[in-house]
Coordinates of C-alpha atoms and ligand atoms in Angstrom, one line a residue:
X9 CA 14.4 143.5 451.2
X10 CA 11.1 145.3 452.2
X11 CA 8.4 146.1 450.6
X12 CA 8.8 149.8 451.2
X13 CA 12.2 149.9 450.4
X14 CA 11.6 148.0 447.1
X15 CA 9.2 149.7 445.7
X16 CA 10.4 153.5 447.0
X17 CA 12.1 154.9 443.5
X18 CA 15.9 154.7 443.6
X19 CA 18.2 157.9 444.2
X20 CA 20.3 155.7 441.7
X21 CA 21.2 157.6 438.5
X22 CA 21.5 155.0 435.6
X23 CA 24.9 152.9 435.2
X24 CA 26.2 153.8 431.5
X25 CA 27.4 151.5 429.1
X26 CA 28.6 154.1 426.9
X27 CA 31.1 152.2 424.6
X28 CA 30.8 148.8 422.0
X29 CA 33.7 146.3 422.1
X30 CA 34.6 146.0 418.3
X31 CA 38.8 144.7 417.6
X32 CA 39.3 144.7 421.5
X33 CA 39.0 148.4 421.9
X34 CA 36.0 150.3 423.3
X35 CA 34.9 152.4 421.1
X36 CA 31.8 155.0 421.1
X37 CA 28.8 154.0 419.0
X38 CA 28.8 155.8 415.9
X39 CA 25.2 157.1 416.3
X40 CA 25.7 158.5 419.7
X41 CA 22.3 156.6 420.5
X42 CA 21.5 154.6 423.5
X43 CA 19.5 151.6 424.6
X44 CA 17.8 152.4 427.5
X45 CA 17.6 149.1 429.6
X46 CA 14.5 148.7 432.1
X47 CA 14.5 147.1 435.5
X48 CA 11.5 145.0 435.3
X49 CA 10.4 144.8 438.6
X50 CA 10.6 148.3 439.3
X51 CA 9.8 149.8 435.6
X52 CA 12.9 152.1 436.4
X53 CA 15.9 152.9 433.3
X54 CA 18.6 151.2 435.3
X55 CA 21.1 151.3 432.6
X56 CA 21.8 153.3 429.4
X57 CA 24.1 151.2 426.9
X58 CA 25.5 152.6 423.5
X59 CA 23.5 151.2 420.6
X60 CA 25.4 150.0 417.7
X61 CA 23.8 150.3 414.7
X62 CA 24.5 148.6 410.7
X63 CA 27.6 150.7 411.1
X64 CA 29.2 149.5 414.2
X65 CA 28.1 146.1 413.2
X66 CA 30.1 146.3 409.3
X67 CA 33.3 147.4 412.0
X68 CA 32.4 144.5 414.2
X69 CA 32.0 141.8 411.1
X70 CA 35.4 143.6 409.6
X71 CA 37.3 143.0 412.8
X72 CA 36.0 139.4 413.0
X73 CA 37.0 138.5 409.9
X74 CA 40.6 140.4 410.0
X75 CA 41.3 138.4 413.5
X76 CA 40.4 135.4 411.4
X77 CA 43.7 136.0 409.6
X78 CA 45.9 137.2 412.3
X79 CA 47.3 135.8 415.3
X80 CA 44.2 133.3 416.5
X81 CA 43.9 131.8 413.2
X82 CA 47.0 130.6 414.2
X83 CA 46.4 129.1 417.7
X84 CA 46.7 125.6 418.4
X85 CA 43.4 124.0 419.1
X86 CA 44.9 123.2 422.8
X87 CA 45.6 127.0 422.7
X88 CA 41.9 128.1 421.7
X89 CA 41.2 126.0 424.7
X90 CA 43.3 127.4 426.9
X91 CA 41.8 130.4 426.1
X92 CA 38.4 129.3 426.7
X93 CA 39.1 127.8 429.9
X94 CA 40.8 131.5 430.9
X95 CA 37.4 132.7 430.1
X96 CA 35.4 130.1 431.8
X97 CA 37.5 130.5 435.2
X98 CA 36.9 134.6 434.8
X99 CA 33.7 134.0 434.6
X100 CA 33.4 131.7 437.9
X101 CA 35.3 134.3 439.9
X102 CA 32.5 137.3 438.4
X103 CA 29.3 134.8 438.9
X104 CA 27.7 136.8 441.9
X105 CA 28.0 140.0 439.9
X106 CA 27.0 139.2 436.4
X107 CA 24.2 137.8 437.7
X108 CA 23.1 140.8 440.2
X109 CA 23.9 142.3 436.3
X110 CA 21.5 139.8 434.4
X111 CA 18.3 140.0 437.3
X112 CA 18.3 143.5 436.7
X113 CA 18.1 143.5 433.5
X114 CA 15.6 140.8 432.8
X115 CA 13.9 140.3 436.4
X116 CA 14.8 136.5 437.5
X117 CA 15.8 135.7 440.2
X118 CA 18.9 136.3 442.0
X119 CA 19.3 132.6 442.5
X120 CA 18.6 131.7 439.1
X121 CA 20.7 133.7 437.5
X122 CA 23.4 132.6 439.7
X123 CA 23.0 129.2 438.8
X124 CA 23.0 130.1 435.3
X125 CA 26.1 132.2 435.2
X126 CA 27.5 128.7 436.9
X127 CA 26.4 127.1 434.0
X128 CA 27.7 129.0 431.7
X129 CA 31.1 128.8 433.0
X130 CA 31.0 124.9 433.0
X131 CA 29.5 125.4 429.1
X132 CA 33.0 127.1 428.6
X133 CA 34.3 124.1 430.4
X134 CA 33.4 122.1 428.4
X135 CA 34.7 123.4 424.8
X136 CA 37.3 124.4 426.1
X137 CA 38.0 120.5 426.4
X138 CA 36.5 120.3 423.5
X139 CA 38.9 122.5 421.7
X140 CA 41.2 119.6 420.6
X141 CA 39.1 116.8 419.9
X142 CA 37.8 118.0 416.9
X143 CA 38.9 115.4 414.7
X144 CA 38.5 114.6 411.0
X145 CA 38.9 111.1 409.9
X146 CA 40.8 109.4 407.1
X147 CA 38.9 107.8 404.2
X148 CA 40.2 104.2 402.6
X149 CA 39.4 105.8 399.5
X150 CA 41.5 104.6 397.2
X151 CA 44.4 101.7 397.8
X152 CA 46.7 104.2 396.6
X153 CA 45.3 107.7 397.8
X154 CA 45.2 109.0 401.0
X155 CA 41.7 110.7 401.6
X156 CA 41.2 112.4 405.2
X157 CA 39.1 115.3 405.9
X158 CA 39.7 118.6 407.5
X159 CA 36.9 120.5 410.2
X160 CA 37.8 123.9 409.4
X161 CA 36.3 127.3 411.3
X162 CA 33.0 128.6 409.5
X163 CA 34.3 132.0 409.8
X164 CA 32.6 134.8 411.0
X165 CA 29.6 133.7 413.5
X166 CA 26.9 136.4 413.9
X167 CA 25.1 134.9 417.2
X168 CA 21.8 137.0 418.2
X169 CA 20.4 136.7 421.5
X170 CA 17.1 136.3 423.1
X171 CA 16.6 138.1 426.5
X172 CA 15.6 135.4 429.0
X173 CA 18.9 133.6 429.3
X174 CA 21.8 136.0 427.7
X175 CA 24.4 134.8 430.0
X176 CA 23.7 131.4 429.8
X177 CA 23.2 131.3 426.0
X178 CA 25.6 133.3 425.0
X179 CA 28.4 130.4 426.5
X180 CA 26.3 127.9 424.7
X181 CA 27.5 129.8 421.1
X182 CA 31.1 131.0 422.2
X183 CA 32.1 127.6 423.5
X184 CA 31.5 125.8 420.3
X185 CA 32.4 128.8 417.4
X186 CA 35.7 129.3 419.8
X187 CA 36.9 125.9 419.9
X188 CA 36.2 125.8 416.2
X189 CA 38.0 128.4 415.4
X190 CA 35.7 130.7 414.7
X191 CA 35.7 134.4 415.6
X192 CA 32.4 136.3 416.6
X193 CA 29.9 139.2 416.8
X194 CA 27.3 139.0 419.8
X195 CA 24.3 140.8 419.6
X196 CA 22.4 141.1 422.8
X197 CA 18.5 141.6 423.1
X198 CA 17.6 145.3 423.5
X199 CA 16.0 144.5 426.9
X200 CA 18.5 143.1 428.2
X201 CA 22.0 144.2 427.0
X202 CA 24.1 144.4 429.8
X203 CA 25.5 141.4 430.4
X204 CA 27.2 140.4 427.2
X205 CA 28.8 144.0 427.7
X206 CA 30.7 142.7 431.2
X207 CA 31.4 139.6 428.5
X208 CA 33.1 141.7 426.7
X209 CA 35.2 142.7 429.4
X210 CA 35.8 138.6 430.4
X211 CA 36.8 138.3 427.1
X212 CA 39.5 141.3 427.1
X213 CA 40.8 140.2 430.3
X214 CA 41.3 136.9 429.7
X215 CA 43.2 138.3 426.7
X216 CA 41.9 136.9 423.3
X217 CA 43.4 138.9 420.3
X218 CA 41.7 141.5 419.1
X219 CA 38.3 141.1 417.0
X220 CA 38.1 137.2 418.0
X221 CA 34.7 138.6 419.8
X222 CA 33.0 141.9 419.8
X223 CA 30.2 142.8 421.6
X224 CA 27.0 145.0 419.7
X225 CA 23.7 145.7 421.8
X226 CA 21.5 147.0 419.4
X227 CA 17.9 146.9 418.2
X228 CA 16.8 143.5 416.1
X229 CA 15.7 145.2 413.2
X230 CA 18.7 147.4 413.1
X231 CA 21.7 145.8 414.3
X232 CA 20.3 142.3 414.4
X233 CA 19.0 142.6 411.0
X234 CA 22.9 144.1 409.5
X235 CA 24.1 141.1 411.0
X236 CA 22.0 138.9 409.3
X237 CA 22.1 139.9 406.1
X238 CA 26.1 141.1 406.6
X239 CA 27.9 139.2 402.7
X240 CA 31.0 138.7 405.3
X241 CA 29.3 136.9 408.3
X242 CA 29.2 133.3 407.0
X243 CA 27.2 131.9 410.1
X244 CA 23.9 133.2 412.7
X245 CA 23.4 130.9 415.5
X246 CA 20.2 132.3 416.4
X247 CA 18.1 132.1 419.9
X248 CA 14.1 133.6 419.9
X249 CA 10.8 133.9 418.2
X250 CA 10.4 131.8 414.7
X251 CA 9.4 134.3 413.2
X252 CA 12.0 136.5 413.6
X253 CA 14.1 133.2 412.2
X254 CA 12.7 133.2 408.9
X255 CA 13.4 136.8 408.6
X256 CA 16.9 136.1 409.3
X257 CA 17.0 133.5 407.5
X258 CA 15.6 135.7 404.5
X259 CA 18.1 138.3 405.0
X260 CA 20.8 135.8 405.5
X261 CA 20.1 134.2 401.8
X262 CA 22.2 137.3 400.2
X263 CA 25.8 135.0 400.8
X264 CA 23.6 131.8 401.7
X265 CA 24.9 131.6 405.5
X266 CA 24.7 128.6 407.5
X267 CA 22.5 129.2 410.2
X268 CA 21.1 127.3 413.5
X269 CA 17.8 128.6 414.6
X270 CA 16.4 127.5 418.2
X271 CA 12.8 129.0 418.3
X272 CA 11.3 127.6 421.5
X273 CA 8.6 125.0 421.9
X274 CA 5.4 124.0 423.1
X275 CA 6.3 120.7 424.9
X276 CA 4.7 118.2 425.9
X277 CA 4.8 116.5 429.6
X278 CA 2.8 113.0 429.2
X279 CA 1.8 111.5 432.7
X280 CA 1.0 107.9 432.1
X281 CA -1.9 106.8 435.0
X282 CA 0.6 104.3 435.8
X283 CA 3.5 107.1 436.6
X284 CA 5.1 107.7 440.1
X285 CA 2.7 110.3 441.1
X286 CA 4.6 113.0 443.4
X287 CA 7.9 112.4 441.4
X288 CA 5.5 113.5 437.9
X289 CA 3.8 116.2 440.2
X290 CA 6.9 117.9 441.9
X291 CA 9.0 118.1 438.5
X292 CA 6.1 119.4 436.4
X293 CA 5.5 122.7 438.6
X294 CA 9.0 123.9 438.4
X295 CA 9.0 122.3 434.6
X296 CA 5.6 124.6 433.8
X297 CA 6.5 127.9 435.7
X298 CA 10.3 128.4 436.2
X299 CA 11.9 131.5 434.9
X300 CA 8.3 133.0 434.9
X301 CA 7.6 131.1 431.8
X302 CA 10.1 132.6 429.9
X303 CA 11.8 129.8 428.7
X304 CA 12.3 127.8 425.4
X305 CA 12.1 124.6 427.1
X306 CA 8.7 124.8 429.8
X307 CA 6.4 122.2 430.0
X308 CA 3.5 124.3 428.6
X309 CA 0.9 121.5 427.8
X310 CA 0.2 118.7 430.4
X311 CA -1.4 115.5 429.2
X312 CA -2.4 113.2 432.4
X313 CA -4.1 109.9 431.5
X314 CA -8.1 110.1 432.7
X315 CA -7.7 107.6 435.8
X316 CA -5.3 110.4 437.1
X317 CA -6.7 113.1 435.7
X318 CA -8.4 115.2 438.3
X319 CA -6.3 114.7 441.0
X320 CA -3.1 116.1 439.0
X321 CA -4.9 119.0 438.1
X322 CA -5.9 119.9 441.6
X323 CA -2.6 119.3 442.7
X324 CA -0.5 120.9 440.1
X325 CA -3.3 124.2 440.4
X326 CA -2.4 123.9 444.5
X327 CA 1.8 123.8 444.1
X328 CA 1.0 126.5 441.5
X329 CA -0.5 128.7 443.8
X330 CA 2.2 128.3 446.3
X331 CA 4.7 129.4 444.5
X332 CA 6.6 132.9 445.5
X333 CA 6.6 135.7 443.0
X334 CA 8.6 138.1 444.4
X335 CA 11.1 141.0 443.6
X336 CA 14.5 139.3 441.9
X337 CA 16.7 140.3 445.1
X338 CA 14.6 138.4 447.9
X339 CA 16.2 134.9 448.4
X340 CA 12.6 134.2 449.1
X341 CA 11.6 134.5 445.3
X342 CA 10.7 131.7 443.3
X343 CA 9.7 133.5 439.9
X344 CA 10.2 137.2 439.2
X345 CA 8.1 139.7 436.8
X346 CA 8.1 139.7 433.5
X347 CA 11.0 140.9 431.1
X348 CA 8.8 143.4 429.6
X349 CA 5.6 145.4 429.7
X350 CA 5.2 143.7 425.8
X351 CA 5.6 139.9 427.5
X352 CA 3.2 140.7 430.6
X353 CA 0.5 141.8 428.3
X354 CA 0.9 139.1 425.9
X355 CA 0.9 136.8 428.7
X356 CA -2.3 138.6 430.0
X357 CA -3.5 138.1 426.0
X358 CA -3.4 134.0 426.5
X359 CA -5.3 134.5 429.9
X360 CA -7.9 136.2 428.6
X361 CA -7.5 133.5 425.6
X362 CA -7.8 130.8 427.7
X363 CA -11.0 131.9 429.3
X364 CA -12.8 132.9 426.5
X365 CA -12.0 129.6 424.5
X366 CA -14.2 128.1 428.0
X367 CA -11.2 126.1 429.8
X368 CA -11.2 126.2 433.7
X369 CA -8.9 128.3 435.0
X370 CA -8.2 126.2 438.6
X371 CA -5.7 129.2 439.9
X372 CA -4.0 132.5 438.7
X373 CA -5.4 134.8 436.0
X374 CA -4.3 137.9 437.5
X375 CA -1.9 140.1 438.9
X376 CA -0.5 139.3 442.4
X377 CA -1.3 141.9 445.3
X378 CA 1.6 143.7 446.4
X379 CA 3.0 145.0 443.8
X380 CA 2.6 148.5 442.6
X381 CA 5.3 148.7 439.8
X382 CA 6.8 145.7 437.8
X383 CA 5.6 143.1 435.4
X384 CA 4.0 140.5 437.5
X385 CA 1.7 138.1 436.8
X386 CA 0.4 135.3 439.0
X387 CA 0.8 131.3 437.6
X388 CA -2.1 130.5 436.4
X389 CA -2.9 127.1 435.8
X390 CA -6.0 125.9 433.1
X391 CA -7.5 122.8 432.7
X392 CA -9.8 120.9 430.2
X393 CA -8.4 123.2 427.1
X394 CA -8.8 122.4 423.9
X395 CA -5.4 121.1 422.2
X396 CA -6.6 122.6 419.0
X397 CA -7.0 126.3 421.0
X398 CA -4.6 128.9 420.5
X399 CA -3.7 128.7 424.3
X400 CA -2.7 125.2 423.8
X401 CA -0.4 125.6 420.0
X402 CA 0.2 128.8 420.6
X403 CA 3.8 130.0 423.0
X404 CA 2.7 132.2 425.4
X405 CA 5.9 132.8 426.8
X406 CA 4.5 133.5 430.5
X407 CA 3.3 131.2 433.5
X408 CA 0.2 130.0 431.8
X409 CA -0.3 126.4 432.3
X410 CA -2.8 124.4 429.9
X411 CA -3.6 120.7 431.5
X412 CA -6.0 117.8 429.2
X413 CA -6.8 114.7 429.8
X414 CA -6.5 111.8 427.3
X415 CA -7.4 108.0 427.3
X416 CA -4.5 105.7 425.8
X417 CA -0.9 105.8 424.3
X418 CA -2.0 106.2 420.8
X419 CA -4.1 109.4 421.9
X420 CA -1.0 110.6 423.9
X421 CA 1.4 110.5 421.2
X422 CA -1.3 112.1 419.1
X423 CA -2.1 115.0 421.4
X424 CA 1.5 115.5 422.2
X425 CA 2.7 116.1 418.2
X426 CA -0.4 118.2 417.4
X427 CA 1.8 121.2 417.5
X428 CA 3.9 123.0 415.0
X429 CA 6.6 122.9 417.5
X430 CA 9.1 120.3 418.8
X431 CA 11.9 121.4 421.1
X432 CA 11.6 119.2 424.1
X433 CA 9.5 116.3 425.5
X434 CA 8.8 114.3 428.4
X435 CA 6.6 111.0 429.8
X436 CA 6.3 109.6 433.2
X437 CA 5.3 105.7 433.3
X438 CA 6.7 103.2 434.8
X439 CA 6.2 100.3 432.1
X440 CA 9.9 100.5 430.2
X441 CA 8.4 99.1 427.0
X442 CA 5.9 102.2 426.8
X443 CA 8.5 104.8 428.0
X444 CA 11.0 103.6 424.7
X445 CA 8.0 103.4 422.4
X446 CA 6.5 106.5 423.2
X447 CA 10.1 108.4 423.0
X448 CA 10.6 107.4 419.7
X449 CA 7.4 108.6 418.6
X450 CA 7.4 111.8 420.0
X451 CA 9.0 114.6 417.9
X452 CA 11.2 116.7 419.5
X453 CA 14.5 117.2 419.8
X454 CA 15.4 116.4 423.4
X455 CA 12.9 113.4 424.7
X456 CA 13.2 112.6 428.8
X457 CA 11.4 109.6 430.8
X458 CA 10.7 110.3 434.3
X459 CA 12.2 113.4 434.3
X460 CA 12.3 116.2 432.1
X461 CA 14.3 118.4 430.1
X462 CA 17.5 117.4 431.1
X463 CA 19.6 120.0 429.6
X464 CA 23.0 119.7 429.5
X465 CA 26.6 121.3 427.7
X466 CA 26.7 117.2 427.1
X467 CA 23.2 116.3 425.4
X468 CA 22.6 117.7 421.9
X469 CA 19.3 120.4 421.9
X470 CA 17.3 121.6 419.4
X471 CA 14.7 121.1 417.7
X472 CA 12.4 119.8 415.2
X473 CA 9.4 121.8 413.1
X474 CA 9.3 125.6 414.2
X475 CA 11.1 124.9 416.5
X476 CA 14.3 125.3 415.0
X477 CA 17.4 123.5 413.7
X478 CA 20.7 122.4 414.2
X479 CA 22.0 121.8 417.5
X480 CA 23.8 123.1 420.2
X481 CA 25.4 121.6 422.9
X482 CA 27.3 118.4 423.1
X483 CA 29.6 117.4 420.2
X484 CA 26.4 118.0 417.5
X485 CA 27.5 121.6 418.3
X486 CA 30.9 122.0 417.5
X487 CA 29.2 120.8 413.5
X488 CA 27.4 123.5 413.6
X489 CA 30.4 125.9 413.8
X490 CA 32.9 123.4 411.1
X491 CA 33.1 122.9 407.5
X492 CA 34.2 119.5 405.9
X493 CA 36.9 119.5 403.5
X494 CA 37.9 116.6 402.0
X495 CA 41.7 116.4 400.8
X496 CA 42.7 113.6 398.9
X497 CA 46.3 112.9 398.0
X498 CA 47.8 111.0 395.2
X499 CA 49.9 108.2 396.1
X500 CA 49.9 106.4 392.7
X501 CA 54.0 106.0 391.0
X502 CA 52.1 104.7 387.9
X503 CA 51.0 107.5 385.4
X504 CA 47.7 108.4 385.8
X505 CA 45.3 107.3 383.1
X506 CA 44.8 110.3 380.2
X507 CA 41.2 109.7 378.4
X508 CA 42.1 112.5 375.8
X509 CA 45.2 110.7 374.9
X510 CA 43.9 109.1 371.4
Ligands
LIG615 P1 11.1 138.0 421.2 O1 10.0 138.0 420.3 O2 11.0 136.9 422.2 O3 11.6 139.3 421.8 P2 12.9 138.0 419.1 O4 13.0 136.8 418.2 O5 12.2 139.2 418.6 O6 12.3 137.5 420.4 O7 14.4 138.5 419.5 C1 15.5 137.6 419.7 C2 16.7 138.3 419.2 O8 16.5 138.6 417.8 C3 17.0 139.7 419.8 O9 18.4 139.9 419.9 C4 16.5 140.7 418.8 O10 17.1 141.9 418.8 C5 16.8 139.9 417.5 N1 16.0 140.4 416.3 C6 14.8 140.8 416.3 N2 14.4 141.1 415.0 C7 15.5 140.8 414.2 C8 15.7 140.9 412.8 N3 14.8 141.3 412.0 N4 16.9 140.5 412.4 C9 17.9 140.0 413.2 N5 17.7 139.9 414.5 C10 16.5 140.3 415.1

């Protein structure tokens, strides 16, 4: 794509989203209101999608928990698989599209999002194979009772969704509540709605019954917050800012849900001075600035040991100033603009941050040339910060890179859990003693050696601290979306023992 023809404002009126997907019908929302959704790298409404508001999300919660009762409460689990699989395939054949969908909504780019809606389908994949392996076990209880438990839906999931990976994230809380046996109400991120409306036409294709999920765009405070504090939803599985977690968390106390909370990170990337070098240096720039920053799981804080110091910084500020921002449709893109004007400036907030506090700024700061519209700002890579500075504890949320030296394992490990967070974590060494030691130390919930954040619809993710809890992914997920009952059954021919009988 040109410049020219990028930048030139489209002739395109916006697509509308005009209906909500609430007990498999599409249905108008009851306000008449609509979330205008913007194009990032153009500033241009590119979509209008109806916003539901606490109404629409009482007839989404309603239908959820009627289609608990009716004909999928009945499935077989190999059935609920089935189904997921259906879904996962439909999802496959529609990749190129959701995504051209999801980078217009939220700026990445093209090839990103295509390998995430990839992802997502193999996240369906996988609990849909998941579906009947969910197995209680028996207890030897008693000689003469049979004790076993049963791993029973939740209920009604309320999942609310951030806006850098809706696609993506979305599979990583269907898969699991679905093969459960649960039945849900999505709630996309304002910004970014779209998407998890062409869900909602997966999921009526594929041919679930009716309320097993309904789709609600709508505003946090409105929609998301009715959700939350909804006395019928039983669980929120819950992607985004901490903050916004303990207010759901508040709201959700009414009927004490169970909730999972992922709130992001501020992870650490150790390079040891005895590391492999170009193997540490190659993963950390795509570790540090993928997705424009916007990610849960960036290596935000570099630690290199001082014999290696300068020379990583140098390099990692050179590869970071290689890297293409671009417009999402270019194959030549390597990270987009920002979601939103509000995530630029905050973004730009850290930068100035970072320079105030007196760290060297080695590349970036500003805005790239060449753009006249869009939310784009360049990587920008600091060194010598202060772990104690707000640019270093603090998740910016942008391509903002903070690098510090430090001079032995102890002071690694140190520097490395001086953080309220504790998503994700990585070291590079090549001494296997060190690499076990320092992993158990480190607290996070997903710890990588040589490599880093290795996420997967097969490793358990989460995290520790603000960051979160419960987990997703891997079996750990489907406990997240189960209650235990224990049943325990008489065997006994004897008469059982009556203490009031004197
Ligand atoms: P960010 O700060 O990165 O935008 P948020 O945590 O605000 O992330 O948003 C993540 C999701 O939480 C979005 O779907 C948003 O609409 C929703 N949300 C925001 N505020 C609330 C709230 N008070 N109750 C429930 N959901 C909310």
């Amino acid at each position: 794509m040109s410049e020219a023809s990028a930048f030139a404002p489209s002739q395109e009126e916006p697509r509308r989203y005009d209906r909500l997907f609430i007990d498999g019908e599409w249905v108008a929302a009851r306000s008449g209101r609509v979330i205008r959704s913007i194009d990032p790298s153009t500033e241009e409404v590119w979509a209008e999608v109806a916003e539901a508001d606490a109404d629409d999300v009482d007839d989404a919660v309603q239908a959820a928990r009627r289609a608990l009762r009716g004909p999928w409460g009945g499935y077989s689990p190999t059935k609920r698989g089935e189904m997921l699989s259906k879904l996962a395939g439909l999802v496959r054949r529609d990749a190129r599209r959701l995504a051209e969908i999801e980078s217009r909504d939220n700026g990445k780019p093209l090839r990103d999002t295509l390998g995430e809606v990839q992802r997502a389908a193999d996240w369906l994949t996988f609990f849909a194979g998941a579906a009947d392996k969910i197995n209680g076990h028996q207890i030897p209880y008693r000689p003469d009772a049979l004790a076993y438990t049963r791993l029973e839906p939740v209920g009604v999931v309320g999942a609310i969704l951030p806006w850098n990976s809706p696609i993506s994230l979305c599979s990583w809380k269907l898969g699991p509540a679905l093969a459960a046996g649960n039945t849900v109400v999505l709630k996309p991120a304002e910004q970014t709605p779209v998407s998890l409306v062409e869900i909602g036409r997966l999921v009526e294709e594929a041919g679930f019954p009716a309320g097993v999920v309904n789709v609600v765009p709508g505003y946090g405070p409105l929609a998301g917050a009715a959700l939350a504090a909804h006395p019928h939803v039983n669980k929120i599985s819950f992607t985004g800012h901490h903050g916004t977690a303990a207010a759901i968390m508040k709201a959700a106390s009414g009927n004490l849900k169970r909730c999972s909370f992922e709130c992001g990170g501020k992870s650490p990337y150790i390079v040891f001075a005895d590391a492999d070098f170009e193997r540490a240096l190659s993963v950390a720039v795509h570790s540090a600035f993928r997705s424009t920053g916007q990610s849960c799981s960036l290596a935000s804080r570099i630690f290199v040991e001082r014999p290696l110091y300068e020379k990583f910084a140098a390099a990692i500020a050179e590869r970071a100033g290689r890297i293409r921002v671009g417009m999402p449709f270019d194959e030549r893109t390597h990270i987009g603009p920002h979601t939103s004007a509000q995530q630029r400036d905050k973004t730009e907030q850290y930068i100035a941050l970072g320079r105030e506090s007196g760290a060297r700024i080695l590349t970036g700061g500003g805005r790239p040339r060449g753009f006249p519209r869009g939310y784009f700002v360049e990587p920008t890579v600091f060194a010598d910060v202060d772990n104690r500075s707000r640019l270093a504890r603090e998740e910016v949320f942008g391509p903002v890179l903070a690098v510090m030296p430090f001079d032995d394992e102890e002071q690694a490990v140190e520097f490395a859990n001086d953080t309220d967070y504790g998503l994700v974590g990585g070291l590079w060494t090549s001494d296997v003693g060190r690499a076990h030691r320092v992993a158990a130390k480190i607290e996070a919930g997903l710890v990588s050696v040589n490599t880093f954040r290795p996420v997967h619809y097969m490793l358990p993710y989460g995290g520790y601290k603000l960051s979160g809890f419960g987990r997703e992914n891997g079996f750990d997920a489907i406990r997240e979306y189960t209650e235990v009952k224990a049943v325990v059954v008489d065997l006994a021919q004897d008469m059982p023992a009556d203490p009031f009988a004197d």
